[in-house]
Coordinates of C-alpha atoms and ligand atoms in Angstrom, one line a residue:
X418 CA -28.3 -32.1 31.8
X419 CA -28.1 -30.9 28.4
X420 CA -29.4 -33.1 25.5
X421 CA -27.2 -35.5 23.9
X422 CA -27.9 -36.3 20.0
X423 CA -28.2 -40.2 19.7
X424 CA -25.4 -40.6 17.2
X425 CA -22.9 -38.8 19.9
X426 CA -23.7 -41.5 22.3
X427 CA -21.0 -43.4 20.7
X428 CA -18.3 -41.0 22.1
X429 CA -19.9 -41.2 25.7
X430 CA -19.4 -44.8 26.8
X431 CA -19.5 -44.9 30.5
X432 CA -21.0 -41.6 30.9
X433 CA -24.5 -40.4 32.2
X434 CA -26.8 -38.8 29.2
X435 CA -30.2 -37.5 28.2
X436 CA -31.6 -38.4 25.0
X437 CA -34.9 -36.8 23.5
X438 CA -36.7 -38.4 20.7
X439 CA -39.5 -41.2 19.6
X440 CA -40.1 -44.6 20.6
X441 CA -39.7 -46.7 17.5
X442 CA -40.5 -50.2 18.9
X443 CA -40.9 -51.6 22.2
X444 CA -40.0 -55.3 23.2
X445 CA -40.9 -56.7 26.5
X446 CA -38.4 -59.4 28.0
X447 CA -40.4 -59.8 31.3
X448 CA -38.8 -57.6 33.8
X449 CA -36.5 -55.7 31.2
X450 CA -38.1 -53.6 28.5
X451 CA -36.0 -52.6 25.6
X452 CA -36.8 -49.6 23.6
X453 CA -35.5 -48.4 20.2
X454 CA -35.6 -44.5 20.2
X455 CA -34.6 -42.5 17.6
X456 CA -34.1 -38.6 16.8
X457 CA -32.7 -36.9 13.7
X458 CA -29.2 -38.3 13.9
X459 CA -30.1 -42.1 14.5
X460 CA -31.5 -44.7 16.4
X461 CA -30.3 -46.4 19.8
X462 CA -31.2 -49.3 22.0
X463 CA -32.4 -48.4 25.4
X464 CA -32.8 -50.9 28.3
X465 CA -35.1 -49.8 30.8
X466 CA -35.2 -51.1 34.4
X467 CA -36.6 -50.5 37.6
X468 CA -40.1 -51.2 36.3
X469 CA -40.4 -48.0 34.3
X470 CA -41.7 -47.5 30.9
X471 CA -44.4 -50.1 31.0
X472 CA -47.1 -47.9 29.1
X473 CA -44.8 -46.5 26.5
X474 CA -45.9 -47.3 22.8
X475 CA -44.4 -46.4 19.4
X476 CA -44.1 -42.7 18.6
X477 CA -44.3 -41.6 22.3
X478 CA -42.0 -38.6 22.4
X479 CA -39.7 -39.1 25.2
X480 CA -36.7 -37.8 27.4
X481 CA -34.5 -40.5 28.6
X482 CA -31.8 -40.4 31.1
X483 CA -29.2 -43.1 31.6
X484 CA -25.8 -44.5 31.2
X485 CA -24.2 -45.3 27.8
X486 CA -22.9 -49.0 28.3
X487 CA -21.0 -51.1 25.6
X488 CA -23.0 -54.0 24.5
X489 CA -21.8 -57.7 25.0
X490 CA -20.1 -58.7 21.8
X491 CA -22.6 -61.3 20.9
X492 CA -25.4 -58.7 21.1
X493 CA -23.6 -56.0 18.8
X494 CA -25.9 -54.8 15.7
X495 CA -23.5 -54.0 12.9
X496 CA -26.5 -52.5 11.1
X497 CA -26.6 -49.2 12.9
X498 CA -23.7 -46.9 13.9
X499 CA -24.9 -47.1 17.4
X500 CA -24.9 -50.9 17.5
X501 CA -22.0 -51.4 19.8
X502 CA -23.7 -49.4 22.7
X503 CA -27.0 -49.1 24.3
X504 CA -28.5 -46.8 27.1
X505 CA -29.3 -48.2 30.7
X506 CA -32.2 -46.2 32.1
X507 CA -34.6 -46.0 35.0
X508 CA -35.8 -42.5 34.3
X509 CA -38.3 -41.9 31.4
X510 CA -40.4 -38.5 30.7
X511 CA -43.1 -38.5 28.4
X512 CA -43.4 -35.2 26.5
X513 CA -46.2 -36.2 24.3
X514 CA -48.5 -39.5 24.4
X515 CA -49.0 -41.1 21.0
X516 CA -52.3 -42.7 20.2
X517 CA -52.4 -46.5 19.4
X518 CA -51.0 -46.8 15.7
X519 CA -53.3 -48.2 13.3
X520 CA -50.6 -50.5 11.9
X521 CA -47.1 -51.4 12.6
X522 CA -44.4 -49.1 11.8
X523 CA -41.4 -51.2 13.5
X524 CA -40.5 -53.2 10.7
X525 CA -37.8 -52.4 7.8
X526 CA -40.6 -51.9 5.6
X527 CA -44.0 -50.3 5.7
X528 CA -46.3 -52.9 3.7
X529 CA -49.4 -51.0 3.3
X530 CA -51.5 -50.4 0.1
X531 CA -50.8 -47.0 -1.4
X532 CA -54.2 -45.5 -0.1
X533 CA -53.6 -46.2 3.5
X534 CA -50.0 -44.9 3.1
X535 CA -51.4 -41.6 2.0
X536 CA -54.5 -41.6 4.4
X537 CA -51.9 -41.6 7.2
X538 CA -49.3 -39.5 5.6
X539 CA -48.2 -37.6 8.6
X540 CA -47.7 -40.6 10.3
X541 CA -46.3 -42.8 7.6
X542 CA -43.5 -40.2 6.6
X543 CA -41.9 -41.0 9.7
X544 CA -41.1 -44.4 8.8
X545 CA -37.1 -44.6 8.1
X546 CA -37.7 -45.9 4.6
X547 CA -40.4 -43.5 3.8
X548 CA -38.4 -40.5 5.1
X549 CA -35.3 -41.8 3.3
X550 CA -36.9 -41.0 0.0
X551 CA -37.2 -37.3 0.8
X552 CA -33.5 -37.4 1.9
X553 CA -32.6 -38.4 -1.4
X554 CA -35.2 -35.9 -3.0
X555 CA -33.6 -33.0 -0.9
X556 CA -30.2 -34.2 -2.5
X557 CA -31.9 -34.0 -6.2
X558 CA -32.9 -30.5 -5.5
X559 CA -29.4 -29.5 -4.2
X560 CA -27.6 -31.3 -7.2
X561 CA -30.1 -29.4 -9.6
X562 CA -29.3 -26.1 -7.7
X563 CA -25.5 -26.7 -7.7
X564 CA -25.5 -27.9 -11.5
X565 CA -27.6 -24.9 -12.7
X566 CA -25.1 -22.5 -11.0
X567 CA -22.3 -24.3 -12.4
X568 CA -23.6 -23.5 -16.0
X569 CA -24.0 -19.8 -14.5
X570 CA -27.9 -19.6 -14.2
X571 CA -29.2 -17.2 -11.6
X572 CA -31.9 -18.4 -9.4
X573 CA -35.2 -16.8 -9.9
X574 CA -38.7 -17.2 -8.1
X575 CA -41.8 -16.9 -10.5
X576 CA -45.6 -16.5 -10.0
X577 CA -47.7 -19.6 -10.0
X578 CA -50.9 -17.6 -10.5
X579 CA -51.1 -16.2 -14.2
X580 CA -53.5 -14.5 -16.2
X581 CA -52.9 -16.8 -19.2
X582 CA -52.4 -20.5 -19.3
X583 CA -49.1 -21.4 -20.4
X584 CA -49.6 -24.3 -22.6
X585 CA -53.2 -23.9 -23.3
X586 CA -55.3 -26.9 -23.6
X587 CA -57.8 -28.4 -21.1
X588 CA -55.3 -29.4 -18.2
X589 CA -55.5 -26.0 -16.4
X590 CA -56.9 -25.1 -13.3
X591 CA -58.8 -21.9 -13.1
X592 CA -58.9 -19.7 -10.2
X593 CA -61.4 -17.2 -9.3
X594 CA -59.2 -14.3 -8.7
X595 CA -61.3 -11.4 -7.1
X596 CA -64.0 -12.0 -9.5
X597 CA -61.4 -12.2 -12.3
X598 CA -60.3 -15.1 -14.4
X599 CA -56.6 -16.6 -13.9
X600 CA -54.9 -19.9 -14.0
X601 CA -52.5 -22.0 -11.9
X602 CA -49.4 -22.2 -14.0
X603 CA -48.7 -25.3 -16.0
X604 CA -45.1 -24.4 -15.6
X605 CA -42.6 -21.4 -15.0
X606 CA -42.3 -21.3 -18.9
X607 CA -43.4 -17.7 -19.6
X608 CA -41.8 -16.2 -16.5
X609 CA -38.4 -17.8 -17.0
X610 CA -38.3 -16.7 -20.7
X611 CA -39.2 -13.0 -19.6
X612 CA -36.0 -13.4 -17.3
X613 CA -33.7 -14.4 -20.2
X614 CA -33.1 -10.4 -21.5
X615 CA -32.6 -9.7 -17.8
X616 CA -30.1 -12.2 -16.5
X617 CA -29.4 -14.2 -19.8
X618 CA -29.3 -17.5 -17.7
X619 CA -31.8 -18.3 -15.2
X620 CA -32.9 -21.2 -13.1
X621 CA -35.9 -21.9 -11.1
X622 CA -37.4 -24.6 -8.7
X623 CA -41.1 -24.3 -8.4
X624 CA -44.6 -25.6 -8.4
X625 CA -46.6 -26.4 -11.5
X626 CA -50.4 -27.5 -11.7
X627 CA -51.6 -30.0 -14.3
X628 CA -55.3 -31.0 -14.1
X629 CA -54.3 -34.5 -15.5
X630 CA -57.7 -35.9 -16.5
X631 CA -56.8 -39.7 -15.5
X632 CA -55.0 -41.4 -12.7
X633 CA -51.4 -42.9 -13.9
X634 CA -48.5 -44.1 -11.9
X635 CA -46.7 -41.2 -13.3
X636 CA -48.8 -38.1 -13.0
X637 CA -49.4 -35.8 -10.4
X638 CA -51.8 -32.8 -10.1
X639 CA -49.1 -30.6 -8.5
X640 CA -45.4 -31.2 -9.6
X641 CA -42.2 -29.7 -8.7
X642 CA -40.3 -28.5 -12.0
X643 CA -36.7 -27.8 -11.9
X644 CA -36.2 -25.4 -15.0
X645 CA -33.3 -23.7 -16.8
X646 CA -33.5 -21.1 -19.4
X647 CA -30.6 -20.0 -21.5
X648 CA -29.8 -17.0 -23.9
X649 CA -27.4 -17.0 -26.7
X650 CA -27.4 -20.6 -27.5
X651 CA -28.1 -22.9 -30.4
X652 CA -29.7 -26.2 -30.5
X653 CA -26.7 -28.2 -30.3
X654 CA -25.6 -26.2 -26.9
X655 CA -28.9 -26.8 -25.4
X656 CA -28.6 -30.6 -26.0
X657 CA -25.2 -30.4 -24.3
X658 CA -26.6 -28.2 -21.4
X659 CA -29.6 -30.4 -20.5
X660 CA -27.6 -33.6 -20.5
X661 CA -25.0 -31.9 -18.4
X662 CA -27.5 -30.5 -15.9
X663 CA -29.5 -33.8 -15.7
X664 CA -26.6 -35.9 -15.2
X665 CA -24.9 -33.6 -12.7
X666 CA -28.1 -33.4 -10.7
X667 CA -28.4 -37.2 -10.5
X668 CA -24.8 -37.9 -10.1
X669 CA -24.6 -35.5 -7.0
X670 CA -27.6 -37.2 -5.3
X671 CA -26.4 -40.6 -5.8
X672 CA -22.8 -39.5 -4.4
X673 CA -24.2 -38.1 -1.4
X674 CA -26.9 -40.6 -0.4
X675 CA -25.2 -43.7 -1.0
X676 CA -26.2 -45.2 2.3
X677 CA -30.1 -44.4 1.7
X678 CA -29.8 -45.6 -1.8
X679 CA -28.4 -49.0 -0.8
X680 CA -31.7 -49.5 1.3
X681 CA -33.9 -49.3 -1.9
X682 CA -31.5 -52.2 -3.7
X683 CA -31.3 -50.1 -6.9
X684 CA -28.5 -50.6 -9.4
X685 CA -26.1 -47.5 -9.5
X686 CA -27.1 -45.1 -12.4
X687 CA -25.5 -46.0 -15.7
X688 CA -23.7 -42.8 -17.0
X689 CA -22.6 -44.0 -20.6
X690 CA -22.5 -41.6 -23.4
X691 CA -26.1 -40.7 -23.9
X692 CA -27.4 -41.6 -27.4
X693 CA -29.4 -38.9 -29.2
X694 CA -32.2 -40.0 -31.6
X695 CA -34.9 -38.1 -33.4
X696 CA -38.5 -39.1 -32.6
X697 CA -38.7 -40.9 -36.1
X698 CA -35.5 -42.7 -35.4
X699 CA -36.4 -44.3 -32.1
X700 CA -39.7 -45.2 -33.6
X701 CA -37.6 -47.0 -36.3
X702 CA -35.5 -48.8 -33.5
X703 CA -38.7 -49.9 -31.5
X704 CA -40.2 -51.2 -34.9
X705 CA -37.0 -53.1 -35.6
X706 CA -36.0 -54.3 -32.2
X707 CA -39.4 -54.6 -30.5
X708 CA -41.5 -55.3 -33.6
X709 CA -44.0 -52.4 -32.6
X710 CA -45.1 -50.1 -35.3
X711 CA -45.6 -46.6 -33.9
X712 CA -43.9 -44.8 -36.5
X713 CA -46.6 -42.2 -37.4
X714 CA -47.4 -41.3 -33.6
X715 CA -46.7 -37.8 -32.5
X716 CA -45.0 -38.8 -29.4
X717 CA -43.7 -42.0 -27.9
X718 CA -46.2 -44.2 -26.5
X719 CA -45.2 -45.1 -22.5
X720 CA -44.1 -48.6 -23.6
X721 CA -42.0 -47.1 -26.2
X722 CA -40.1 -45.1 -23.5
X723 CA -39.5 -48.2 -21.6
X724 CA -38.2 -49.9 -24.9
X725 CA -35.9 -47.4 -26.3
X726 CA -34.5 -46.9 -22.7
X727 CA -33.8 -50.9 -22.7
X728 CA -32.1 -50.5 -26.0
X729 CA -29.9 -47.4 -24.9
X730 CA -28.9 -49.4 -21.6
X731 CA -28.0 -52.5 -23.8
X732 CA -26.2 -50.8 -26.6
X733 CA -24.6 -47.5 -24.7
X734 CA -24.9 -48.6 -21.1
X735 CA -26.7 -45.4 -20.6
X736 CA -29.9 -45.2 -18.3
X737 CA -30.5 -42.0 -20.2
X738 CA -31.7 -41.6 -23.7
X739 CA -32.4 -38.0 -25.5
X740 CA -35.2 -37.9 -28.2
X741 CA -35.3 -34.9 -30.4
X742 CA -37.6 -33.4 -33.2
X743 CA -41.0 -33.8 -32.3
X744 CA -43.6 -32.8 -34.6
X745 CA -44.0 -29.0 -34.4
X746 CA -47.9 -29.2 -34.2
X747 CA -47.7 -31.3 -31.0
X748 CA -45.6 -29.0 -29.2
X749 CA -46.7 -25.7 -27.2
X750 CA -46.6 -22.4 -29.3
X751 CA -43.1 -21.1 -28.3
X752 CA -41.4 -24.1 -30.0
X753 CA -38.9 -23.4 -32.4
X754 CA -39.7 -25.2 -35.8
X755 CA -36.5 -27.1 -37.4
X756 CA -35.8 -24.5 -40.3
X757 CA -34.6 -27.6 -42.3
X758 CA -37.9 -29.4 -42.1
X759 CA -40.7 -27.2 -40.3
X760 CA -43.1 -30.0 -39.9
X761 CA -40.5 -31.0 -36.9
X762 CA -39.3 -29.0 -34.0
X763 CA -36.0 -28.0 -32.2
X764 CA -37.4 -30.0 -29.1
X765 CA -36.1 -32.5 -26.8
X766 CA -37.1 -34.9 -24.2
X767 CA -34.7 -36.9 -21.8
X768 CA -35.9 -40.2 -21.0
X769 CA -34.3 -41.9 -17.8
X770 CA -34.9 -45.6 -17.0
X771 CA -38.0 -45.7 -19.0
X772 CA -39.9 -42.7 -18.7
X773 CA -39.6 -38.9 -19.7
X774 CA -38.1 -36.9 -16.8
X775 CA -37.2 -33.9 -18.9
X776 CA -38.7 -31.8 -21.8
X777 CA -37.6 -28.6 -23.4
X778 CA -36.7 -26.9 -26.8
X779 CA -35.3 -23.9 -28.7
X780 CA -37.8 -21.1 -28.4
X781 CA -39.0 -18.8 -30.9
X782 CA -37.5 -15.6 -30.2
X783 CA -38.7 -13.5 -32.9
X784 CA -41.6 -11.4 -31.8
X785 CA -43.7 -11.5 -35.1
X786 CA -43.1 -15.2 -35.4
X787 CA -44.3 -15.7 -31.8
X788 CA -47.3 -13.8 -32.3
X789 CA -48.3 -15.7 -35.4
X790 CA -47.7 -19.0 -33.6
X791 CA -50.0 -18.2 -30.9
X792 CA -52.8 -17.1 -33.5
X793 CA -52.0 -20.3 -35.3
X794 CA -52.9 -22.4 -32.2
X795 CA -56.2 -20.3 -32.0
X796 CA -55.2 -18.4 -28.9
X797 CA -55.3 -14.7 -28.5
X798 CA -52.0 -12.6 -28.3
X799 CA -53.8 -10.0 -26.1
X800 CA -54.0 -12.9 -23.3
X801 CA -50.0 -12.9 -23.4
X802 CA -49.3 -9.2 -23.4
X803 CA -46.9 -9.1 -20.6
X804 CA -44.9 -12.1 -21.9
X805 CA -44.9 -10.7 -25.6
X806 CA -43.6 -7.3 -24.4
X807 CA -40.2 -9.2 -23.5
X808 CA -39.8 -10.1 -27.1
X809 CA -40.9 -6.8 -28.6
X810 CA -37.8 -5.3 -26.9
X811 CA -35.2 -7.6 -28.0
X812 CA -34.7 -11.2 -27.1
X813 CA -31.6 -13.4 -28.0
X814 CA -31.9 -17.0 -29.5
X815 CA -32.7 -19.1 -26.4
X816 CA -33.9 -22.3 -25.0
X817 CA -34.3 -24.4 -22.1
X818 CA -35.5 -27.2 -20.3
X819 CA -37.9 -28.6 -17.4
X820 CA -36.9 -31.5 -15.0
X821 CA -39.5 -33.3 -13.0
X822 CA -38.4 -33.6 -9.3
X823 CA -40.9 -36.3 -8.5
X824 CA -40.2 -38.4 -11.5
X825 CA -36.5 -38.2 -10.9
X826 CA -37.0 -39.3 -7.4
X827 CA -39.3 -42.2 -8.3
X828 CA -36.9 -43.7 -11.0
X829 CA -33.8 -43.1 -9.0
X830 CA -35.5 -45.4 -6.5
X831 CA -37.4 -47.8 -8.4
X832 CA -40.8 -46.7 -6.9
X833 CA -44.0 -48.1 -8.5
X834 CA -46.0 -45.1 -8.2
X835 CA -45.1 -41.3 -8.3
X836 CA -47.2 -40.4 -5.2
X837 CA -44.7 -42.3 -3.2
X838 CA -42.3 -39.5 -4.3
X839 CA -44.4 -36.6 -3.1
X840 CA -44.6 -35.7 0.5
X841 CA -48.3 -34.6 -0.1
X842 CA -49.2 -35.9 -3.4
X843 CA -52.4 -34.4 -5.3
X844 CA -54.3 -36.1 -7.9
X845 CA -57.8 -36.5 -9.3
X846 CA -58.9 -38.3 -6.2
X847 CA -57.0 -36.4 -3.6
X848 CA -56.2 -33.0 -1.7
X849 CA -54.8 -33.9 1.6
X850 CA -57.6 -36.4 2.1
X851 CA -59.5 -38.3 -0.6
X852 CA -62.1 -36.3 -2.4
X853 CA -65.8 -37.3 -1.6
Ligands
LIG1411 P1 -46.0 -36.4 -20.0 O1 -45.8 -36.5 -21.4 O2 -45.2 -37.6 -19.3 O3 -47.4 -36.3 -19.5 P2 -45.4 -33.7 -20.1 O4 -44.7 -33.8 -21.6 O5 -46.8 -33.3 -20.5 O6 -45.4 -35.2 -19.5 P3 -43.8 -31.3 -19.6 O7 -44.7 -30.3 -19.8 O8 -42.8 -31.8 -20.6 O9 -44.5 -32.8 -19.1 O10 -43.1 -31.0 -18.2 C1 -41.6 -31.1 -18.0 C2 -41.5 -32.1 -16.9 O11 -42.3 -32.2 -16.0 C3 -41.8 -33.6 -17.5 O12 -40.7 -34.0 -18.3 C4 -42.0 -34.5 -16.2 O13 -40.5 -34.9 -15.5 C5 -42.7 -33.4 -15.1 N1 -44.0 -33.7 -15.2 C6 -44.8 -33.1 -15.9 N2 -46.2 -33.4 -15.8 C7 -46.1 -34.2 -14.7 C8 -47.3 -34.6 -14.1 N3 -48.5 -34.3 -14.2 N4 -47.0 -35.2 -12.9 C9 -45.4 -35.5 -12.7 N5 -44.5 -34.8 -13.2 C10 -44.9 -34.1 -14.6
LIG1412 MG1 -42.7 -33.3 -22.3

C-alpha cells in the first residue's frame, strides 16, 4: 500500500490507508490505546486495537495501517481539520524508536525555561507551537523576496568573510584566514553597494555576525539580514521604499499565516499611515508625553523606542514609526550627511512594536568624500580597496536599508526573547551548546 498523507485521510472515509509519521501523544484507556500521529500535513487520532502499540512513546517514528472511520458526533474535535475522523488500526511498524523524552511535549504550549528550550533544540523545534514560528519566518522571507522584486531589485548572494570590517568597532569576529587576518561581515553593506553600478537595484538575504558584548533579549551574534540597495534615488524616495518593503513583507506574512498567527494570540498589525520624525522630534515627543529627557542622546534608548511606538499607535494607528536624521558621527562612514545641517545625517530607522527592525541611509557616493570619511574615523582607505574601486569608476546617488529577520519574527509573534525566533541562536554564551 502506498503512503497516504494525514490530511488526505479526510477524503478516504471507509477506506484502508497507510500513514507514516511521529507519535505526538499516547493515551491508554485499558484495552484501547489512542495515539495522536502527525506528519508534515497534519495530525490525526489513531485507535489501536488487538493489543498492539503498548510500548509506543512520543516521537517514535511509525507506519500505521488501518481503516479511516467517521467519529461519533459527540467525539468530533472541531479544532483540527481531521477532527471528524480517526483511524482504527491493529498494525503498527516502528521505523525508529525514540528515547524517553526529557519533558512532556504533548501539550499545546511548551512550558520550558529558555536554556532548556535551546539545550534540547533539535527536539523542541518539533513542538507544533515552536515549528509554527519558523513557518511564519519562512513567510516573512518569502514576503521580503516578493517585496524587493516588486521594486525591481535583483537578487544577489554576497560573501560573509571579508578583508575589512564593515562598520569598524569592536563588535567584529576575527577569522584566521590561512594565516591572514579576515573578518566575518557585520552586514552585507559593502558588497551590496558594489553591486549598485552593476544592477542598479539589488537585494540580498544573508547572515551577518556581531560580537555583541552583552546578553540582551533582542541581540544575537549571528543574524539574518534582508537588505536592499538602490541607485538613482533621493532621501525622500528611500523613505517611501523602505516603508513599502517593510509593510509589504509583514502584510504578506500576516495574510499567508493567519491560522498560525491566531495561535499566538497577537493583534493584527496596525497599518495606519507611518509617522516620520527626526530623532530630535521623537525625543521632544518623549519628553512631552512620557516626561523623559533624553533629548541630547545620539540614539533612541530601548525604552524610547517602546514609548514612541506607543505614541504612534495611539495617534496614527500605526505599529510602525520612521525615525530620521541621526547624528552623523554616530553612524557608519558611508552615511551621507544632511547638507542642510551636516551634524545630522540622511539616515533612518524603522521601529515596529517598540523595537528597531530596520536601519539604512542615503550613502556617500562621491569617491573623495568617502575616502575622507574613512580617514576621518581613523580607518585606512587601503583596507577598503575593492570597495572604493566601485566609487572610483562611477557610482550614482544611492541608498538602502537592512531589515532584521529575527527581530521582525519576534515582534510579529510577541515573543519575549529573540532566541526563540532563531532556529539555532548564537550568543556570547552559546554556539549550538552552552560555551564552557
Ligand atoms: P541595535 O541598535 O538594535 O543594536 P543596530 O543599529 O546595531 O541594532 P543595524 O546595523 O542597523 O543594527 O542592523 C540592521 C538591522 O539588523 C537592525 O535594525 C536589526 O533589525 C537587525 N540586527 C542588527 N544587529 C542585530 C543583532 N545583534 N541581533 C538581532 N538583530 C540585529
Ligand atoms: Mg540600526
